[in-house]
Short mmCIF file of C-alpha atoms in Angstrom, two decimals:
data_model
loop_
_atom_site.label_atom_id
_atom_site.label_comp_id
_atom_site.label_asym_id
_atom_site.label_seq_id
_atom_site.Cartn_x
_atom_site.Cartn_y
_atom_site.Cartn_z
CA UNK E 28 41.28 69.76 7.76
CA UNK E 29 38.75 72.57 7.19
CA UNK E 30 37.61 70.79 4.02
CA UNK E 31 37.03 67.57 5.94
CA UNK E 32 35.09 69.43 8.62
CA UNK E 33 33.00 71.20 5.98
CA UNK E 34 32.19 67.89 4.29
CA UNK E 35 31.21 66.32 7.61
CA UNK E 36 28.81 69.19 8.34
CA UNK E 37 27.28 69.39 4.85
CA UNK E 38 23.70 68.12 4.90
CA UNK E 39 22.66 65.37 2.52
CA UNK E 40 19.23 64.38 1.24
CA UNK E 41 17.92 62.15 4.10
CA UNK E 42 15.73 60.11 1.76
CA UNK E 43 18.64 59.29 -0.50
CA UNK E 44 20.91 58.45 2.47
CA UNK E 45 18.19 56.22 3.96
CA UNK E 46 17.76 54.30 0.72
CA UNK E 47 21.47 53.75 0.29
CA UNK E 48 21.83 52.62 3.90
CA UNK E 49 18.89 50.24 3.45
CA UNK E 50 20.68 48.69 0.47
CA UNK E 51 23.94 48.36 2.43
CA UNK E 52 22.04 46.75 5.32
CA UNK E 53 20.55 44.15 2.96
CA UNK E 54 23.98 43.32 1.52
CA UNK E 55 25.54 43.00 4.99
CA UNK E 56 22.63 40.79 6.11
CA UNK E 57 23.43 38.39 3.26
CA UNK E 58 27.09 38.36 4.31
CA UNK E 59 26.26 37.34 7.89
CA UNK E 60 25.75 33.61 7.18
CA UNK E 61 28.83 33.65 4.95
CA UNK E 62 30.88 35.08 7.80
CA UNK E 63 29.63 32.38 10.18
CA UNK E 64 30.42 29.69 7.60
CA UNK E 65 33.89 31.14 7.16
CA UNK E 66 34.50 30.93 10.92
CA UNK E 67 33.35 27.32 11.09
CA UNK E 68 35.50 26.37 8.10
CA UNK E 69 38.64 27.60 9.91
CA UNK E 70 37.99 25.78 13.20
CA UNK E 71 40.12 22.73 12.37
CA UNK E 72 43.32 24.51 11.40
CA UNK E 73 46.42 22.86 12.80
CA UNK E 74 49.10 24.73 14.73
CA UNK E 75 52.82 24.31 14.19
CA UNK E 76 52.85 22.06 17.26
CA UNK E 77 51.11 19.21 15.41
CA UNK E 78 53.75 18.69 12.70
CA UNK E 79 56.51 19.10 15.29
CA UNK E 80 54.99 16.36 17.43
CA UNK E 81 54.84 14.05 14.42
CA UNK E 82 58.43 14.86 13.45
CA UNK E 83 59.83 14.31 16.96
CA UNK E 84 57.76 11.24 17.81
CA UNK E 85 59.27 7.79 18.13
CA UNK E 86 57.95 4.40 19.15
CA UNK E 87 57.81 3.64 22.85
CA UNK E 88 58.43 0.19 24.26
CA UNK E 89 55.38 -1.96 25.04
CA UNK E 90 54.29 -1.63 28.67
CA UNK E 91 53.27 -5.24 29.25
CA UNK E 92 52.04 -8.48 27.68
CA UNK E 93 49.33 -8.25 25.01
CA UNK E 94 46.00 -7.66 26.63
CA UNK E 95 42.41 -6.99 25.81
CA UNK E 96 40.57 -3.73 26.36
CA UNK E 97 36.88 -2.91 25.96
CA UNK E 98 35.96 0.77 25.75
CA UNK E 99 32.33 1.81 26.18
CA UNK E 100 32.02 5.36 24.87
CA UNK E 101 28.58 6.75 25.70
CA UNK E 102 28.02 9.91 23.69
CA UNK E 103 26.68 12.81 25.79
CA UNK E 104 26.50 10.88 29.09
CA UNK E 105 26.65 13.14 32.15
CA UNK E 106 28.49 12.19 35.34
CA UNK E 107 25.31 12.18 37.43
CA UNK E 108 23.56 10.00 34.84
CA UNK E 109 26.44 7.52 34.82
CA UNK E 110 26.44 7.28 38.61
CA UNK E 111 22.74 6.35 38.59
CA UNK E 112 23.11 3.46 36.13
CA UNK E 113 22.56 0.14 37.97
CA UNK E 114 25.46 -1.50 36.11
CA UNK E 115 27.77 1.40 37.03
CA UNK E 116 26.84 1.08 40.71
CA UNK E 117 27.62 -2.64 40.62
CA UNK E 118 30.99 -2.11 38.96
CA UNK E 119 32.18 0.94 40.93
CA UNK E 120 33.31 -0.94 44.09
CA UNK E 121 35.71 -3.07 42.02
CA UNK E 122 36.97 -0.30 39.72
CA UNK E 123 38.84 2.98 39.60
CA UNK E 124 36.28 5.77 39.13
CA UNK E 125 36.71 9.46 38.51
CA UNK E 126 36.16 12.17 35.95
CA UNK E 127 37.75 13.27 32.69
CA UNK E 128 38.56 16.95 32.19
CA UNK E 129 37.67 17.96 28.64
CA UNK E 130 39.18 20.65 26.47
CA UNK E 131 37.03 23.40 24.93
CA UNK E 132 35.15 23.14 22.67
CA UNK E 133 33.55 20.10 24.28
CA UNK E 134 32.48 18.44 21.04
CA UNK E 135 32.52 14.79 19.98
CA UNK E 136 35.06 14.48 17.18
CA UNK E 137 37.76 16.50 18.97
CA UNK E 138 37.34 14.14 21.92
CA UNK E 139 37.49 11.01 19.75
CA UNK E 140 40.78 12.30 18.37
CA UNK E 141 42.32 13.15 21.75
CA UNK E 142 41.03 9.96 23.42
CA UNK E 143 42.87 7.62 21.05
CA UNK E 144 45.87 9.73 19.95
CA UNK E 145 46.76 11.42 23.23
CA UNK E 146 47.16 14.78 21.43
CA UNK E 147 45.17 17.76 22.79
CA UNK E 148 43.00 19.90 20.54
CA UNK E 149 45.37 22.87 20.51
CA UNK E 150 48.10 20.70 18.99
CA UNK E 151 46.03 18.47 16.69
CA UNK E 152 43.84 21.28 15.40
CA UNK E 153 40.78 19.02 15.56
CA UNK E 154 38.25 21.35 17.20
CA UNK E 155 34.91 20.76 15.50
CA UNK E 156 32.53 18.04 14.40
CA UNK E 157 33.21 19.06 10.81
CA UNK E 158 36.50 17.21 10.89
CA UNK E 159 35.81 14.12 8.78
CA UNK E 160 39.27 12.87 7.86
CA UNK E 161 41.51 10.22 9.36
CA UNK E 162 43.24 11.13 12.60
CA UNK E 163 46.16 13.50 12.19
CA UNK E 164 48.30 11.56 14.64
CA UNK E 165 49.16 7.95 15.38
CA UNK E 166 46.45 6.30 17.49
CA UNK E 167 45.91 3.41 19.89
CA UNK E 168 44.16 1.62 17.02
CA UNK E 169 47.28 1.98 14.86
CA UNK E 170 49.47 0.53 17.63
CA UNK E 171 47.12 -2.44 18.13
CA UNK E 172 47.05 -3.25 14.41
CA UNK E 173 50.85 -2.90 14.19
CA UNK E 174 51.16 -5.45 16.99
CA UNK E 175 48.88 -7.90 15.17
CA UNK E 176 45.84 -7.34 17.38
CA UNK E 177 42.23 -6.84 16.36
CA UNK E 178 40.32 -3.58 16.48
CA UNK E 179 36.53 -3.65 16.40
CA UNK E 180 34.26 -0.63 16.59
CA UNK E 181 30.58 -1.28 17.22
CA UNK E 182 28.67 1.93 16.61
CA UNK E 183 25.02 2.87 16.96
CA UNK E 184 24.48 4.01 13.38
CA UNK E 185 27.35 6.51 13.33
CA UNK E 186 30.56 6.12 11.30
CA UNK E 187 32.57 9.00 12.76
CA UNK E 188 34.88 6.67 14.67
CA UNK E 189 35.51 4.51 11.59
CA UNK E 190 36.38 7.55 9.49
CA UNK E 191 38.84 8.83 12.05
CA UNK E 192 40.46 5.64 13.35
CA UNK E 193 39.57 2.92 10.84
CA UNK E 194 42.25 1.10 8.82
CA UNK E 195 43.44 2.73 5.61
CA UNK E 196 41.41 1.42 2.68
CA UNK E 197 39.02 -0.63 4.77
CA UNK E 198 36.66 -0.78 7.71
CA UNK E 199 36.61 -2.70 10.96
CA UNK E 200 33.46 -1.00 12.23
CA UNK E 201 29.95 -2.35 12.62
CA UNK E 202 27.03 0.04 12.49
CA UNK E 203 24.72 -1.57 15.04
CA UNK E 204 24.72 -2.54 18.70
CA UNK E 205 22.96 -5.83 18.01
CA UNK E 206 24.88 -9.05 17.54
CA UNK E 207 28.11 -10.19 19.14
CA UNK E 208 29.76 -7.26 20.93
CA UNK E 209 32.94 -9.04 21.97
CA UNK E 210 35.68 -9.40 19.35
CA UNK E 211 36.94 -12.96 18.94
CA UNK E 212 40.42 -14.15 17.97
CA UNK E 213 43.65 -12.47 18.96
CA UNK E 214 43.73 -9.92 21.79
CA UNK E 215 42.90 -6.37 20.88
CA UNK E 216 40.61 -3.40 21.28
CA UNK E 217 36.81 -3.32 21.21
CA UNK E 218 35.13 0.10 21.14
CA UNK E 219 31.37 0.21 21.67
CA UNK E 220 29.86 3.57 20.82
CA UNK E 221 26.37 4.40 22.12
CA UNK E 222 24.98 7.48 20.38
CA UNK E 223 21.28 7.71 21.28
CA UNK E 224 22.08 9.32 24.65
CA UNK E 225 23.46 12.35 22.83
CA UNK E 226 20.78 12.49 20.14
CA UNK E 227 17.89 12.38 22.60
CA UNK E 228 19.46 15.02 24.85
CA UNK E 229 19.88 17.34 21.88
CA UNK E 230 16.36 16.82 20.63
CA UNK E 231 14.34 16.84 23.86
CA UNK E 232 16.64 17.42 26.85
CA UNK E 233 17.76 15.00 29.53
CA UNK E 234 14.32 14.77 31.21
CA UNK E 235 12.62 13.28 28.15
CA UNK E 236 11.33 9.71 28.05
CA UNK E 237 13.41 9.04 24.94
CA UNK E 238 16.55 10.00 26.84
CA UNK E 239 15.64 7.67 29.70
CA UNK E 240 15.23 4.88 27.14
CA UNK E 241 18.73 5.66 25.82
CA UNK E 242 20.12 5.44 29.35
CA UNK E 243 18.41 2.06 29.79
CA UNK E 244 20.10 0.87 26.58
CA UNK E 245 23.44 2.10 27.92
CA UNK E 246 22.92 0.19 31.15
CA UNK E 247 22.10 -3.01 29.25
CA UNK E 248 25.18 -2.67 27.04
CA UNK E 249 27.41 -1.97 30.05
CA UNK E 250 26.05 -5.04 31.86
CA UNK E 251 26.83 -7.18 28.85
CA UNK E 252 30.35 -5.84 28.38
CA UNK E 253 31.12 -6.29 32.08
CA UNK E 254 30.70 -10.05 31.63
CA UNK E 255 33.62 -10.30 29.17
CA UNK E 256 36.24 -12.20 31.13
CA UNK E 257 39.87 -11.18 31.34
CA UNK E 258 39.37 -7.80 29.67
CA UNK E 259 40.08 -4.31 30.91
CA UNK E 260 36.84 -2.35 30.84
CA UNK E 261 36.90 1.42 30.34
CA UNK E 262 33.65 3.43 30.44
CA UNK E 263 33.61 7.12 29.61
CA UNK E 264 31.84 9.85 27.66
CA UNK E 265 32.83 12.66 25.33
CA UNK E 266 30.90 15.43 27.13
CA UNK E 267 27.86 16.12 29.25
CA UNK E 268 24.70 18.06 28.40
CA UNK E 269 22.82 20.98 29.84
CA UNK E 270 19.40 20.00 31.18
CA UNK E 271 17.78 21.46 28.07
CA UNK E 272 20.36 19.83 25.82
CA UNK E 273 23.50 21.39 24.42
CA UNK E 274 27.25 21.22 24.91
CA UNK E 275 30.45 22.73 23.58
CA UNK E 276 31.34 25.18 26.34
CA UNK E 277 33.14 24.74 29.65
CA UNK E 278 30.12 24.57 31.97
CA UNK E 279 31.01 22.02 34.72
CA UNK E 280 28.15 19.65 33.85
CA UNK E 281 29.34 19.67 30.22
CA UNK E 282 33.13 19.75 30.56
CA UNK E 283 33.53 16.81 32.95
CA UNK E 284 32.94 13.25 31.71
CA UNK E 285 32.50 10.11 33.84
CA UNK E 286 35.32 7.56 33.97
CA UNK E 287 35.36 3.94 35.16
CA UNK E 288 38.31 1.57 34.72
CA UNK E 289 38.18 -2.08 35.78
CA UNK E 290 41.33 -4.06 35.02
CA UNK E 291 42.91 -7.29 36.28
CA UNK E 292 45.16 -6.45 39.21
CA UNK E 293 44.08 -2.79 39.37
CA UNK E 294 43.20 -1.75 42.92
CA UNK E 295 39.77 -0.09 43.25
CA UNK E 296 39.91 3.59 44.16
CA UNK E 297 38.35 6.97 43.60
CA UNK E 298 40.46 9.55 41.74
CA UNK E 299 40.63 12.88 43.56
CA UNK E 300 41.67 14.95 40.53
CA UNK E 301 40.17 14.86 37.02
CA UNK E 302 42.15 13.05 34.32
CA UNK E 303 42.82 15.05 31.17
CA UNK E 304 41.46 13.39 28.03
CA UNK E 305 44.88 13.01 26.27
CA UNK E 306 46.15 10.93 29.23
CA UNK E 307 43.67 8.15 28.41
CA UNK E 308 45.42 7.05 25.18
CA UNK E 309 48.64 5.86 26.88
CA UNK E 310 46.50 4.29 29.61
CA UNK E 311 44.68 2.21 26.97
CA UNK E 312 48.03 1.26 25.41
CA UNK E 313 49.34 0.16 28.79
CA UNK E 314 46.48 -2.28 29.37
CA UNK E 315 46.66 -3.48 25.78
CA UNK E 316 50.38 -4.15 26.11
CA UNK E 317 51.28 -2.16 23.02
CA UNK E 318 53.41 0.92 22.45
CA UNK E 319 51.77 4.23 23.27
CA UNK E 320 50.65 6.40 20.33
CA UNK E 321 53.75 8.10 18.93
CA UNK E 322 52.58 11.67 19.63
CA UNK E 323 50.79 11.15 22.99
CA UNK E 324 51.59 14.15 25.17
CA UNK E 325 50.46 13.24 28.70
CA UNK E 326 51.26 10.33 30.98
CA UNK E 327 48.28 8.64 32.67
CA UNK E 328 47.87 8.86 36.45
CA UNK E 329 49.64 6.11 38.35
CA UNK E 330 46.28 4.95 39.77
CA UNK E 331 45.16 4.02 36.24
CA UNK E 332 48.24 2.07 35.13
CA UNK E 333 49.24 0.24 38.27
CA UNK E 334 52.46 2.16 38.91
CA UNK E 335 53.92 2.61 35.40
CA UNK E 336 56.20 5.63 35.46
CA UNK E 337 56.32 8.73 33.30
CA UNK E 338 59.08 8.89 30.70
CA UNK E 339 61.00 11.84 29.28
CA UNK E 340 58.91 11.97 26.10
CA UNK E 341 55.81 13.12 27.96
CA UNK E 342 57.68 16.02 29.56
CA UNK E 343 59.08 17.11 26.20
CA UNK E 344 55.76 16.75 24.40
CA UNK E 345 53.83 18.65 27.06
CA UNK E 346 56.37 21.48 26.97
CA UNK E 347 56.10 21.65 23.18
CA UNK E 348 52.30 21.89 23.30
CA UNK E 349 52.36 24.58 25.98
CA UNK E 350 54.96 26.61 24.08
CA UNK E 351 53.10 26.53 20.80
CA UNK E 352 49.79 27.32 22.47
CA UNK E 353 51.41 30.46 23.86
CA UNK E 354 52.91 31.28 20.46
CA UNK E 355 49.52 30.95 18.75
CA UNK E 356 47.87 33.24 21.28
CA UNK E 357 50.70 35.76 20.94
CA UNK E 358 50.27 35.75 17.17
CA UNK E 359 46.58 36.57 17.61
CA UNK E 360 47.51 39.41 19.99
CA UNK E 361 49.85 40.83 17.36
CA UNK E 362 47.02 40.72 14.82
CA UNK E 363 44.89 42.75 17.24
CA UNK E 364 47.41 45.58 17.13
CA UNK E 365 47.19 46.04 13.36
CA UNK E 366 43.58 45.01 12.69
CA UNK E 367 41.56 46.61 15.47
CA UNK E 368 42.72 50.28 15.38
CA UNK E 369 42.07 50.87 11.63
CA UNK E 370 38.81 48.95 11.84
CA UNK E 371 37.65 51.06 14.80
CA UNK E 372 38.57 54.24 12.89
CA UNK E 373 36.67 53.08 9.80
CA UNK E 374 33.59 52.28 11.87
CA UNK E 375 33.77 55.68 13.55
CA UNK E 376 33.92 57.31 10.11
CA UNK E 377 30.66 55.54 9.15
CA UNK E 378 28.82 57.75 11.64
CA UNK E 379 29.41 60.61 9.16
CA UNK E 380 26.59 59.63 6.75
CA UNK E 381 24.19 59.37 9.70
CA UNK E 382 25.16 62.87 10.83
CA UNK E 383 24.91 64.37 7.32
CA UNK E 384 21.65 62.68 6.46
CA UNK E 385 19.70 62.72 9.70
CA UNK E 386 21.67 64.68 12.28
CA UNK E 387 22.78 63.58 15.74
CA UNK E 388 20.95 63.86 19.05
CA UNK E 389 20.74 62.12 22.42
CA UNK E 390 19.05 59.07 20.86
CA UNK E 391 22.21 58.18 18.92
CA UNK E 392 24.48 57.02 21.80
CA UNK E 393 21.56 55.15 23.36
CA UNK E 394 20.77 53.39 20.05
CA UNK E 395 24.45 52.45 19.65
CA UNK E 396 24.46 50.23 22.74
CA UNK E 397 20.86 49.01 22.82
CA UNK E 398 21.07 46.25 20.20
CA UNK E 399 24.07 44.32 21.57
CA UNK E 400 22.83 44.81 25.13
CA UNK E 401 19.34 43.55 24.28
CA UNK E 402 20.67 40.65 22.21
CA UNK E 403 22.94 39.34 24.96
CA UNK E 404 20.39 40.07 27.70
CA UNK E 405 17.58 38.24 25.93
CA UNK E 406 19.93 35.36 25.12
CA UNK E 407 20.79 34.88 28.79
CA UNK E 408 17.16 35.47 29.86
CA UNK E 409 16.13 32.53 27.69
CA UNK E 410 18.42 30.34 29.78
CA UNK E 411 21.10 29.82 27.13
CA UNK E 412 24.79 30.31 28.03
CA UNK E 413 27.14 32.49 26.03
CA UNK E 414 29.10 29.51 24.74
CA UNK E 415 28.70 26.74 22.20
CA UNK E 416 26.58 24.92 24.78
CA UNK E 417 23.75 27.23 23.70
CA UNK E 418 23.43 25.05 20.59
CA UNK E 419 20.97 22.28 21.41
CA UNK E 420 19.21 21.05 18.30
CA UNK E 421 20.74 22.94 15.38
CA UNK E 422 17.54 24.06 13.58
CA UNK E 423 16.09 25.26 16.89
CA UNK E 424 19.23 27.20 17.71
CA UNK E 425 19.35 28.90 14.29
CA UNK E 426 15.70 29.91 14.64
CA UNK E 427 16.39 31.22 18.16
CA UNK E 428 19.34 33.34 17.03
CA UNK E 429 17.37 34.82 14.13
CA UNK E 430 14.46 35.59 16.44
CA UNK E 431 16.75 37.23 19.01
CA UNK E 432 18.52 39.30 16.37
CA UNK E 433 15.34 40.65 14.80
CA UNK E 434 13.59 41.07 18.16
CA UNK E 435 16.52 42.99 19.66
CA UNK E 436 16.57 45.29 16.61
CA UNK E 437 12.85 46.07 16.87
CA UNK E 438 13.13 46.71 20.62
CA UNK E 439 16.22 48.91 20.19
CA UNK E 440 14.47 51.07 17.60
CA UNK E 441 11.28 51.28 19.69
CA UNK E 442 13.16 52.24 22.88
CA UNK E 443 15.44 54.85 21.26
CA UNK E 444 12.80 56.45 19.05
CA UNK E 445 11.12 58.53 21.84
CA UNK E 446 14.51 60.08 22.67
CA UNK E 447 15.03 61.42 19.15
CA UNK E 448 14.04 64.91 17.99
CA UNK E 449 12.36 66.08 14.78
CA UNK E 450 9.71 64.70 12.46
CA UNK E 451 8.76 61.04 12.94
CA UNK E 452 10.31 59.82 9.69
CA UNK E 453 13.55 61.67 10.39
CA UNK E 454 13.69 60.25 13.91
CA UNK E 455 13.03 56.75 12.58
CA UNK E 456 15.80 57.09 10.01
CA UNK E 457 18.28 58.37 12.59
CA UNK E 458 17.56 55.65 15.12
CA UNK E 459 17.37 52.81 12.58
CA UNK E 460 20.63 53.86 10.93
CA UNK E 461 22.37 54.00 14.32
CA UNK E 462 21.06 50.58 15.33
CA UNK E 463 22.29 49.22 12.01
CA UNK E 464 25.69 50.80 12.57
CA UNK E 465 25.81 49.15 16.00
CA UNK E 466 25.09 45.72 14.52
CA UNK E 467 27.76 46.12 11.88
CA UNK E 468 30.31 47.50 14.37
CA UNK E 469 30.02 44.85 17.07
CA UNK E 470 29.95 42.01 14.53
CA UNK E 471 33.03 43.21 12.66
CA UNK E 472 34.92 43.88 15.88
CA UNK E 473 34.09 40.39 17.19
CA UNK E 474 35.22 38.81 13.93
CA UNK E 475 38.44 40.85 13.97
CA UNK E 476 39.08 39.93 17.63
CA UNK E 477 39.36 36.24 16.69
CA UNK E 478 41.37 37.04 13.57
CA UNK E 479 38.43 36.06 11.33
CA UNK E 480 39.15 32.42 12.24
CA UNK E 481 38.31 29.97 15.04
CA UNK E 482 41.71 28.30 14.66
CA UNK E 483 44.62 27.78 15.06
CA UNK E 484 44.82 29.89 18.22
CA UNK E 485 43.25 28.88 21.55
CA UNK E 486 40.10 30.84 22.35
CA UNK E 487 37.87 31.18 25.38
CA UNK E 488 34.26 29.91 25.19
CA UNK E 489 32.96 33.47 24.79
CA UNK E 490 35.50 34.30 22.07
CA UNK E 491 34.51 31.17 20.18
CA UNK E 492 30.74 31.67 20.41
CA UNK E 493 30.20 35.45 20.29
CA UNK E 494 31.30 36.01 16.65
CA UNK E 495 29.01 33.18 15.51
CA UNK E 496 26.11 34.59 17.54
CA UNK E 497 26.59 38.14 16.25
CA UNK E 498 26.98 37.08 12.62
CA UNK E 499 23.79 35.02 12.77
CA UNK E 500 21.79 37.61 14.71
CA UNK E 501 22.85 40.41 12.34
CA UNK E 502 21.53 38.41 9.40
CA UNK E 503 18.04 38.84 10.89
CA UNK E 504 18.51 42.27 12.48
CA UNK E 505 19.83 44.15 9.46
CA UNK E 506 16.70 43.48 7.35
CA UNK E 507 14.68 45.09 10.17
CA UNK E 508 16.97 48.12 9.88
CA UNK E 509 16.61 48.12 6.08
CA UNK E 510 12.81 48.08 6.25
CA UNK E 511 12.81 50.89 8.84
CA UNK E 512 15.14 53.02 6.74
CA UNK E 513 13.14 52.47 3.58
CA UNK E 514 9.92 53.34 5.44
CA UNK E 515 11.52 56.56 6.68
CA UNK E 516 12.42 57.52 3.10
CA UNK E 517 8.86 57.00 1.79
CA UNK E 518 7.33 60.38 1.16
CA UNK E 519 8.48 63.82 2.16
CA UNK E 520 8.45 63.45 5.94
CA UNK E 521 12.10 62.51 6.09
CA UNK E 522 13.16 66.06 5.30
#
């Protein structure tokens, strides 16, 4: 132990230490985007619950005669926006209206999957908009086709729905809202997907003229669909938007979607409690008169299906999902026990080169906490939540994160520098090295906390967003540290 203590106290050439640390900071900065990409690539991992649902599933009996259902899915439509649409106000007195409770992350493709399969995100593993494959579970579309009905998807220039729920080896989607919206021939399912509401909110926020134009288009489409006789009409959205644009978290305006159901013989009412998204798939099957999707986990509220009862399958499926969600979280907790302690020890040991090269003083503990505190404080001060809802338009968000990371690093160095002792270059090296250590420490600990993956375990909005934020911000902050360290090593003042 005396040898270790002697090594820890032995002074090293501060210029050499500064140059090596500058090089390490540059390498770690390059790894930041790779770490974020790694996290995103793991988001759609499936839990054990998904295969078990598929293995246990069996066909359910049809719930009624073949029917016809029209679904208007308005991407990014908020509840308050829906309530202000003239067509919505006309339809509400003759419909069941309410809200849909969305799972986190509140993104489009996970909702498309849950809406038509009845399988929640934690079981399906579909958690991001990167998922571009066919649905992992049997869907309402599959049940309609199996019963000989037609499925038509009319999309506003977006093929995500076709990729996920289209027929194998073909397409029944149309990529425009113009033309005949109502499917002809045998009864079946028509899905009309309006996308411009989401795009305009992302680009300019919900107050923009372009977004108002998108809402006017939605109102016109809804008015037209409402005139289709003898069809059940379902109107909903996949998420809301913050005023400035952005979704993905669990903010109330984002995580509650509007719902309107008008069906022959369905008594108008207002739902008191939100309907969970997976419960909509068996509701659609009921009004279509086809079997529910084989893996659907939740029965629809009685008010939406005219009194159809819940069967034993739903209770078993819900229990399976809950059990495996708990197992996945427990597995992550076990990983914490063997990842976090050695990582914390290794990070503590990295303070040694700072001590040997530049010494320690009162500026060091201050510099350790300044960067993460400034980063999160500035992030919130800019009006962005600490969740995926902070992502409005992607290029703008990336630029904002890089700006916050570099700005927080400059501020942290400037605020801690007056507290340090010694020559200016030595103080700069000490403070910059400590700020760099702080960036590396908090980023690695955040990545380790989520097991270096955004799936398959359930995560809170903060757990899902913070590692991405820190990895991106460090990519801009560590070069600031590298430049400061290299400047401190220029000349003889660092001694």
